[in-house]
């Protein structure tokens, strides 16, 4: 997977598609309550975009075939933002067309709860036929029931959402028994030969010692890796207290290296440095484009200023340079992986020792 991804990135860095590199000017939009700020003046030296900013291409496509979910997690922006279309689904053929249109080598199927999508097995099979890698993000509760619809494949991962040990996780998802069912799902998938990772969101209240205890507990199931990311403060979520500022994030992730030495953390060491506050990265949201019932969501997985009909429109009509830390107030405390992990993978603000770090991480 790593070799294929590295080859894809090198190829696109050397020969980026010219039509995706044009800079769109922000259109005046009275219906948008958030002012898009132009780049800061008087700070020209620091505001020069990195050369990679002009080499845009997708790395991981986020495919949301539906937004319905059997849970109502406290920090979930999706079920709230898409409440009016929560019963709609992207037809199977349209999902596959979007995968082809985007061309990213990895597809993350998310939602909503994608295991509630009637043709989820066919969708996974169709994407695998296209020689892509798949990360199926799920709360784990339907794995046992639907496992027969899938076949183990080295390119296919279940990614089970777990925000803490039993008591904490059940509070986060607002339902008792979810942790136990998710663990049963992990056990079932591993026993059937599937690859399984976990996905943990870090909130203000998260005790990082509990996350370490969670990873220790998961060792018995031989899970294949852990994804960990700070929560983003969705406008649609009322409870602002649960989200972190940049300083909170630096503090929470201060000790992440120790965890990364003990457990298989899926995030790159470069992104972890960024979370610790030890390096700056610009947002490269086009690296993780999102497709859902309304079309291509721009600019990113988190903020919605527009939905575009085609992937080309998303790439060419989004004013990318208006977003990211320092450009838009909504991005001020965002350090989530879908905005910044592509920057790490693309080698933006790279340091001399990065190649060695990346190779040893990939080998692990
Ligand atoms: S399981 Fe996922 S999609 Fe469902 S409510 Fe929770 S965070 Fe949202
Ligand atoms: S900084 Fe975060 S919220 Fe802002 S555009 Fe990038 S990914 Fe989206």
Tab-separated table of C-alpha atoms and ligand atoms in Angstrom:
chain	number	residue	atom	x	y	z
A	1	UNK	CA	0.000	0.000	0.000
A	2	UNK	CA	2.777	2.413	1.009
A	3	UNK	CA	4.792	1.716	-2.155
A	4	UNK	CA	1.741	2.236	-4.380
A	5	UNK	CA	0.823	5.454	-2.590
A	6	UNK	CA	4.398	6.770	-2.766
A	7	UNK	CA	4.498	6.086	-6.516
A	8	UNK	CA	1.161	7.847	-7.021
A	9	UNK	CA	2.353	10.914	-5.069
A	10	UNK	CA	5.682	11.146	-6.928
A	11	UNK	CA	3.915	10.823	-10.307
A	12	UNK	CA	1.429	13.591	-9.470
A	13	UNK	CA	4.099	15.844	-7.998
A	14	UNK	CA	6.114	15.550	-11.205
A	15	UNK	CA	3.164	15.906	-13.567
A	16	UNK	CA	0.262	17.628	-11.759
A	17	UNK	CA	-2.878	18.051	-13.872
A	18	UNK	CA	-2.767	21.722	-14.969
A	19	UNK	CA	-6.529	22.288	-14.744
A	20	UNK	CA	-6.507	21.440	-11.009
A	21	UNK	CA	-3.857	24.026	-10.186
A	22	UNK	CA	-5.811	27.171	-11.100
A	23	UNK	CA	-6.602	29.516	-8.219
A	24	UNK	CA	-10.306	30.297	-7.906
A	25	UNK	CA	-11.305	33.713	-6.628
A	26	UNK	CA	-13.839	33.614	-3.776
A	27	UNK	CA	-17.297	34.491	-5.096
A	28	UNK	CA	-19.446	36.932	-3.127
A	29	UNK	CA	-22.092	34.836	-1.414
A	30	UNK	CA	-24.640	36.675	0.729
A	31	UNK	CA	-26.034	33.374	2.011
A	32	UNK	CA	-22.647	32.492	3.560
A	33	UNK	CA	-22.629	33.900	7.090
A	34	UNK	CA	-18.849	33.478	7.360
A	35	UNK	CA	-16.630	36.049	5.750
A	36	UNK	CA	-13.826	34.517	3.727
A	37	UNK	CA	-10.750	36.491	4.632
A	38	UNK	CA	-8.218	37.396	1.941
A	39	UNK	CA	-4.577	36.472	2.654
A	40	UNK	CA	-3.085	38.716	5.332
A	41	UNK	CA	-1.271	41.812	4.065
A	42	UNK	CA	2.047	43.011	5.447
A	43	UNK	CA	3.266	39.475	6.034
A	44	UNK	CA	4.147	38.664	2.456
A	45	UNK	CA	7.335	36.696	3.172
A	46	UNK	CA	5.524	34.226	5.401
A	47	UNK	CA	2.490	34.021	3.163
A	48	UNK	CA	4.274	32.700	0.078
A	49	UNK	CA	2.509	29.428	-0.674
A	50	UNK	CA	4.692	26.335	-0.581
A	51	UNK	CA	5.374	25.039	-4.144
A	52	UNK	CA	3.302	21.941	-3.330
A	53	UNK	CA	0.229	24.112	-2.787
A	54	UNK	CA	0.229	24.517	-6.548
A	55	UNK	CA	0.312	20.768	-7.141
A	56	UNK	CA	-3.165	19.748	-6.107
A	57	UNK	CA	-4.412	16.184	-6.430
A	58	UNK	CA	-6.501	13.822	-4.281
A	59	UNK	CA	-4.891	11.197	-2.047
A	60	UNK	CA	-7.785	9.762	-0.026
A	61	UNK	CA	-11.375	10.136	-1.205
A	62	UNK	CA	-14.021	10.338	1.522
A	63	UNK	CA	-17.175	8.654	0.219
A	64	UNK	CA	-20.374	9.124	2.242
A	65	UNK	CA	-23.002	6.895	0.592
A	66	UNK	CA	-25.544	7.955	3.248
A	67	UNK	CA	-25.784	10.068	6.402
A	68	UNK	CA	-28.253	7.932	8.354
A	69	UNK	CA	-26.886	6.371	11.509
A	70	UNK	CA	-28.187	4.169	14.313
A	71	UNK	CA	-26.389	6.403	16.869
A	72	UNK	CA	-26.420	10.078	17.867
A	73	UNK	CA	-22.868	10.753	19.087
A	74	UNK	CA	-22.332	14.017	20.957
A	75	UNK	CA	-19.574	15.342	18.671
A	76	UNK	CA	-20.986	14.217	15.299
A	77	UNK	CA	-21.478	17.026	12.781
A	78	UNK	CA	-22.799	14.782	9.990
A	79	UNK	CA	-26.122	13.641	11.404
A	80	UNK	CA	-26.870	17.265	12.326
A	81	UNK	CA	-25.644	19.096	9.205
A	82	UNK	CA	-27.374	16.668	6.822
A	83	UNK	CA	-30.553	16.210	8.863
A	84	UNK	CA	-32.747	17.320	5.948
A	85	UNK	CA	-31.319	14.634	3.603
A	86	UNK	CA	-30.714	11.953	6.223
A	87	UNK	CA	-32.975	9.441	4.446
A	88	UNK	CA	-31.247	9.862	1.066
A	89	UNK	CA	-28.543	7.573	-0.309
A	90	UNK	CA	-26.066	7.858	-3.159
A	91	UNK	CA	-26.960	5.075	-5.642
A	92	UNK	CA	-24.304	2.372	-6.008
A	93	UNK	CA	-23.489	3.259	-9.646
A	94	UNK	CA	-23.079	6.930	-8.702
A	95	UNK	CA	-20.685	6.015	-5.854
A	96	UNK	CA	-18.508	4.058	-8.273
A	97	UNK	CA	-18.615	6.831	-10.885
A	98	UNK	CA	-17.440	9.290	-8.224
A	99	UNK	CA	-14.573	6.939	-7.281
A	100	UNK	CA	-13.542	6.822	-10.966
A	101	UNK	CA	-13.955	10.557	-11.415
A	102	UNK	CA	-11.717	11.347	-8.437
A	103	UNK	CA	-9.051	8.713	-9.072
A	104	UNK	CA	-7.576	8.747	-5.526
A	105	UNK	CA	-5.767	5.483	-4.698
A	106	UNK	CA	-7.542	5.101	-1.321
A	107	UNK	CA	-11.249	5.430	-0.574
A	108	UNK	CA	-12.501	5.983	2.949
A	109	UNK	CA	-16.163	4.941	3.123
A	110	UNK	CA	-17.802	6.897	5.917
A	111	UNK	CA	-21.156	8.519	6.636
A	112	UNK	CA	-23.462	8.243	8.613
A	113	UNK	CA	-23.041	4.558	9.296
A	114	UNK	CA	-21.967	2.983	5.980
A	115	UNK	CA	-22.819	-0.515	7.235
A	116	UNK	CA	-26.480	0.603	6.962
A	117	UNK	CA	-26.028	1.110	3.197
A	118	UNK	CA	-27.985	-1.749	1.562
A	119	UNK	CA	-25.317	-2.530	-1.093
A	120	UNK	CA	-22.261	-1.994	1.103
A	121	UNK	CA	-20.769	-5.377	0.121
A	122	UNK	CA	-21.175	-4.590	-3.589
A	123	UNK	CA	-19.750	-1.119	-3.091
A	124	UNK	CA	-16.613	-2.500	-1.408
A	125	UNK	CA	-16.233	-5.178	-4.106
A	126	UNK	CA	-16.658	-2.577	-6.878
A	127	UNK	CA	-13.975	-0.309	-5.385
A	128	UNK	CA	-11.582	-3.235	-4.874
A	129	UNK	CA	-12.104	-4.195	-8.530
A	130	UNK	CA	-10.767	-0.735	-9.353
A	131	UNK	CA	-7.590	-1.659	-7.482
A	132	UNK	CA	-8.098	0.885	-4.689
A	133	UNK	CA	-7.471	0.557	-0.974
A	134	UNK	CA	-10.537	0.886	1.251
A	135	UNK	CA	-11.010	2.078	4.804
A	136	UNK	CA	-14.570	1.361	5.923
A	137	UNK	CA	-15.297	3.637	8.905
A	138	UNK	CA	-17.966	2.131	11.144
A	139	UNK	CA	-19.276	2.154	14.687
A	140	UNK	CA	-18.863	-1.632	14.497
A	141	UNK	CA	-22.420	-2.567	15.485
A	142	UNK	CA	-23.388	-4.190	12.171
A	143	UNK	CA	-20.161	-6.051	11.425
A	144	UNK	CA	-21.356	-9.326	12.914
A	145	UNK	CA	-24.669	-9.181	11.054
A	146	UNK	CA	-23.219	-8.315	7.622
A	147	UNK	CA	-19.741	-9.856	7.615
A	148	UNK	CA	-20.765	-12.450	4.985
A	149	UNK	CA	-21.218	-9.696	2.411
A	150	UNK	CA	-17.429	-9.059	2.367
A	151	UNK	CA	-14.296	-11.015	1.508
A	152	UNK	CA	-10.968	-10.479	3.278
A	153	UNK	CA	-8.506	-8.539	1.140
A	154	UNK	CA	-5.139	-7.031	2.024
A	155	UNK	CA	-6.419	-3.707	0.604
A	156	UNK	CA	-9.602	-3.592	2.724
A	157	UNK	CA	-9.778	-2.394	6.364
A	158	UNK	CA	-12.671	-2.067	8.774
A	159	UNK	CA	-11.993	1.070	10.837
A	160	UNK	CA	-13.982	0.866	14.070
A	161	UNK	CA	-14.793	4.039	15.966
A	162	UNK	CA	-13.821	3.823	19.681
A	163	UNK	CA	-13.448	7.010	21.736
A	164	UNK	CA	-12.356	5.368	24.990
A	165	UNK	CA	-12.925	2.358	27.209
A	166	UNK	CA	-16.434	0.988	27.712
A	167	UNK	CA	-17.914	3.623	30.024
A	168	UNK	CA	-16.410	6.625	28.188
A	169	UNK	CA	-17.228	5.350	24.718
A	170	UNK	CA	-20.843	4.618	25.615
A	171	UNK	CA	-21.179	8.152	27.015
A	172	UNK	CA	-19.667	9.662	23.798
A	173	UNK	CA	-22.088	7.734	21.600
A	174	UNK	CA	-24.976	8.314	24.013
A	175	UNK	CA	-25.964	4.650	24.217
A	176	UNK	CA	-25.070	1.821	26.572
A	177	UNK	CA	-23.760	-1.399	25.091
A	178	UNK	CA	-22.193	0.141	21.958
A	179	UNK	CA	-18.621	-0.518	23.101
A	180	UNK	CA	-19.407	-4.191	23.759
A	181	UNK	CA	-21.010	-4.580	20.322
A	182	UNK	CA	-18.113	-2.796	18.595
A	183	UNK	CA	-15.661	-5.154	20.316
A	184	UNK	CA	-17.758	-8.103	19.195
A	185	UNK	CA	-17.580	-6.696	15.654
A	186	UNK	CA	-13.782	-6.431	15.873
A	187	UNK	CA	-13.531	-9.974	17.213
A	188	UNK	CA	-15.781	-11.305	14.431
A	189	UNK	CA	-13.918	-9.496	11.650
A	190	UNK	CA	-10.488	-10.584	12.891
A	191	UNK	CA	-11.646	-14.197	13.275
A	192	UNK	CA	-12.898	-14.109	9.667
A	193	UNK	CA	-9.489	-12.925	8.424
A	194	UNK	CA	-10.226	-9.217	7.872
A	195	UNK	CA	-7.907	-6.328	8.633
A	196	UNK	CA	-9.251	-4.086	11.389
A	197	UNK	CA	-8.100	-0.676	12.630
A	198	UNK	CA	-9.634	1.603	15.224
A	199	UNK	CA	-10.414	5.279	14.994
A	200	UNK	CA	-10.338	7.521	18.076
A	201	UNK	CA	-11.343	11.174	18.318
A	202	UNK	CA	-9.696	13.204	21.068
A	203	UNK	CA	-11.998	15.687	22.846
A	204	UNK	CA	-11.248	18.221	25.571
A	205	UNK	CA	-12.367	15.722	28.207
A	206	UNK	CA	-10.308	12.825	26.815
A	207	UNK	CA	-7.797	11.403	29.265
A	208	UNK	CA	-4.815	10.279	27.174
A	209	UNK	CA	-3.982	7.635	29.810
A	210	UNK	CA	-7.343	6.058	29.010
A	211	UNK	CA	-6.467	6.000	25.283
A	212	UNK	CA	-3.278	4.153	26.173
A	213	UNK	CA	-5.335	1.708	28.264
A	214	UNK	CA	-7.724	1.296	25.312
A	215	UNK	CA	-4.871	0.408	22.944
A	216	UNK	CA	-3.504	-2.019	25.558
A	217	UNK	CA	-6.932	-3.651	25.821
A	218	UNK	CA	-7.175	-3.940	22.011
A	219	UNK	CA	-3.843	-5.778	21.776
A	220	UNK	CA	-5.576	-9.081	22.555
A	221	UNK	CA	-7.558	-8.790	19.280
A	222	UNK	CA	-4.422	-8.067	17.236
A	223	UNK	CA	-5.922	-5.027	15.563
A	224	UNK	CA	-3.891	-3.750	12.634
A	225	UNK	CA	-3.493	-0.117	13.660
A	226	UNK	CA	-5.008	2.913	15.339
A	227	UNK	CA	-6.082	6.205	13.847
A	228	UNK	CA	-6.192	9.108	16.286
A	229	UNK	CA	-7.231	12.685	15.566
A	230	UNK	CA	-8.317	15.805	17.475
A	231	UNK	CA	-12.004	16.691	17.314
A	232	UNK	CA	-13.087	19.518	15.035
A	233	UNK	CA	-15.621	22.071	16.345
A	234	UNK	CA	-18.464	21.615	13.842
A	235	UNK	CA	-20.758	24.627	13.637
A	236	UNK	CA	-23.697	22.194	13.665
A	237	UNK	CA	-22.745	20.802	17.102
A	238	UNK	CA	-24.118	22.915	19.962
A	239	UNK	CA	-21.783	21.652	22.676
A	240	UNK	CA	-18.732	23.906	22.048
A	241	UNK	CA	-17.145	22.881	25.365
A	242	UNK	CA	-16.064	19.475	24.056
A	243	UNK	CA	-13.764	20.801	21.303
A	244	UNK	CA	-10.088	21.678	21.579
A	245	UNK	CA	-8.077	24.796	20.791
A	246	UNK	CA	-4.679	24.477	19.091
A	247	UNK	CA	-2.969	24.826	22.495
A	248	UNK	CA	-5.212	22.082	23.937
A	249	UNK	CA	-4.256	19.821	21.030
A	250	UNK	CA	-0.509	20.417	21.530
A	251	UNK	CA	-0.942	19.527	25.201
A	252	UNK	CA	-3.003	16.376	24.532
A	253	UNK	CA	-0.552	15.055	21.944
A	254	UNK	CA	2.634	16.035	23.835
A	255	UNK	CA	3.311	12.400	24.755
A	256	UNK	CA	2.055	10.795	21.530
A	257	UNK	CA	5.517	9.598	20.493
A	258	UNK	CA	5.652	7.234	23.462
A	259	UNK	CA	2.288	5.771	22.365
A	260	UNK	CA	3.490	5.569	18.757
A	261	UNK	CA	6.500	3.513	19.885
A	262	UNK	CA	4.263	1.044	21.753
A	263	UNK	CA	1.340	0.754	19.339
A	264	UNK	CA	0.762	0.884	15.584
A	265	UNK	CA	-0.458	4.445	15.088
A	266	UNK	CA	-1.566	4.939	11.490
A	267	UNK	CA	-0.799	8.655	11.330
A	268	UNK	CA	2.519	9.705	9.818
A	269	UNK	CA	5.226	10.882	12.264
A	270	UNK	CA	5.193	14.245	10.458
A	271	UNK	CA	1.498	14.767	11.248
A	272	UNK	CA	2.129	13.723	14.867
A	273	UNK	CA	4.897	16.382	15.082
A	274	UNK	CA	2.321	18.888	13.847
A	275	UNK	CA	-0.173	17.823	16.534
A	276	UNK	CA	2.534	18.208	19.182
A	277	UNK	CA	3.183	21.748	17.960
A	278	UNK	CA	6.685	20.931	16.745
A	279	UNK	CA	6.158	21.920	13.108
A	280	UNK	CA	3.760	23.926	10.974
A	281	UNK	CA	1.791	22.458	8.106
A	282	UNK	CA	-0.596	24.250	5.741
A	283	UNK	CA	-4.058	22.827	5.081
A	284	UNK	CA	-4.239	20.732	1.893
A	285	UNK	CA	-7.932	19.861	2.022
A	286	UNK	CA	-8.060	18.880	-1.670
A	287	UNK	CA	-5.977	15.840	-0.684
A	288	UNK	CA	-9.071	14.351	1.033
A	289	UNK	CA	-12.111	15.330	-1.073
A	290	UNK	CA	-15.601	14.311	0.095
A	291	UNK	CA	-18.501	13.037	-2.023
A	292	UNK	CA	-22.024	12.616	-0.620
A	293	UNK	CA	-25.741	12.849	-1.468
A	294	UNK	CA	-25.346	16.510	-2.388
A	295	UNK	CA	-22.240	16.125	-4.552
A	296	UNK	CA	-18.584	17.104	-4.002
A	297	UNK	CA	-18.412	18.936	-0.677
A	298	UNK	CA	-16.181	22.000	-0.597
A	299	UNK	CA	-13.823	22.984	0.755
A	300	UNK	CA	-13.378	19.996	3.046
A	301	UNK	CA	-14.784	17.152	5.079
A	302	UNK	CA	-15.593	19.618	7.885
A	303	UNK	CA	-16.684	22.943	6.379
A	304	UNK	CA	-19.427	23.166	3.763
A	305	UNK	CA	-19.491	26.325	1.652
A	306	UNK	CA	-20.663	24.588	-1.516
A	307	UNK	CA	-21.517	21.255	-3.099
A	308	UNK	CA	-20.201	20.810	-6.628
A	309	UNK	CA	-21.590	18.605	-9.365
A	310	UNK	CA	-18.235	17.359	-10.620
A	311	UNK	CA	-14.855	16.692	-9.072
A	312	UNK	CA	-13.370	19.049	-11.627
A	313	UNK	CA	-15.642	21.821	-10.318
A	314	UNK	CA	-14.559	21.150	-6.717
A	315	UNK	CA	-10.893	21.374	-7.714
A	316	UNK	CA	-11.220	24.437	-9.951
A	317	UNK	CA	-13.933	26.497	-8.246
A	318	UNK	CA	-12.916	26.201	-4.595
A	319	UNK	CA	-10.847	29.208	-3.451
A	320	UNK	CA	-8.340	26.942	-1.691
A	321	UNK	CA	-6.043	29.725	-0.555
A	322	UNK	CA	-8.871	31.308	1.436
A	323	UNK	CA	-8.890	28.377	3.868
A	324	UNK	CA	-6.582	27.022	6.521
A	325	UNK	CA	-5.154	28.445	9.718
A	326	UNK	CA	-4.923	32.246	9.550
A	327	UNK	CA	-7.199	32.578	6.505
A	328	UNK	CA	-10.647	31.643	7.771
A	329	UNK	CA	-11.870	31.883	11.370
A	330	UNK	CA	-13.497	28.463	11.080
A	331	UNK	CA	-10.074	26.911	10.458
A	332	UNK	CA	-8.432	28.552	13.461
A	333	UNK	CA	-8.270	25.474	15.691
A	334	UNK	CA	-8.520	22.786	13.052
A	335	UNK	CA	-5.683	20.253	13.045
A	336	UNK	CA	-7.652	17.251	11.813
A	337	UNK	CA	-6.033	14.582	9.690
A	338	UNK	CA	-8.221	15.183	6.620
A	339	UNK	CA	-6.801	18.713	6.275
A	340	UNK	CA	-3.221	18.167	7.342
A	341	UNK	CA	-2.235	14.519	6.879
A	342	UNK	CA	-2.050	15.050	3.078
A	343	UNK	CA	0.398	17.922	3.718
A	344	UNK	CA	2.623	15.492	5.633
A	345	UNK	CA	2.340	12.849	2.901
A	346	UNK	CA	3.156	15.451	0.256
A	347	UNK	CA	6.363	16.419	2.050
A	348	UNK	CA	5.359	20.044	2.690
A	349	UNK	CA	7.755	21.836	5.088
A	350	UNK	CA	9.885	18.698	5.050
A	351	UNK	CA	12.984	18.453	7.229
A	352	UNK	CA	16.164	16.545	6.470
A	353	UNK	CA	15.386	13.636	8.790
A	354	UNK	CA	11.813	13.193	7.505
A	355	UNK	CA	12.606	10.534	4.904
A	356	UNK	CA	14.188	8.293	7.540
A	357	UNK	CA	11.249	8.886	9.885
A	358	UNK	CA	8.731	8.067	7.139
A	359	UNK	CA	10.574	4.917	6.004
A	360	UNK	CA	10.869	3.505	9.528
A	361	UNK	CA	7.180	4.312	10.173
A	362	UNK	CA	6.161	2.602	6.904
A	363	UNK	CA	8.250	-0.469	7.747
A	364	UNK	CA	6.591	-0.761	11.160
B	1	LIG	S1	-21.429	6.610	14.719
B	1	LIG	FE1	-20.384	8.091	13.393
B	1	LIG	S2	-21.954	8.833	11.966
B	1	LIG	FE2	-23.013	7.789	13.658
B	1	LIG	S3	-23.552	9.451	15.052
B	1	LIG	FE3	-21.606	8.582	15.746
B	1	LIG	S4	-20.009	9.823	14.757
B	1	LIG	FE4	-21.954	10.237	13.694
B	2	LIG	S1	-8.162	23.939	8.105
B	2	LIG	FE1	-9.586	22.269	8.592
B	2	LIG	S2	-11.601	23.226	8.516
B	2	LIG	FE2	-10.187	24.584	7.424
B	2	LIG	S3	-10.307	23.997	5.261
B	2	LIG	FE3	-8.608	22.863	6.196
B	2	LIG	S4	-9.518	20.915	6.830
B	2	LIG	FE4	-11.191	22.337	6.478
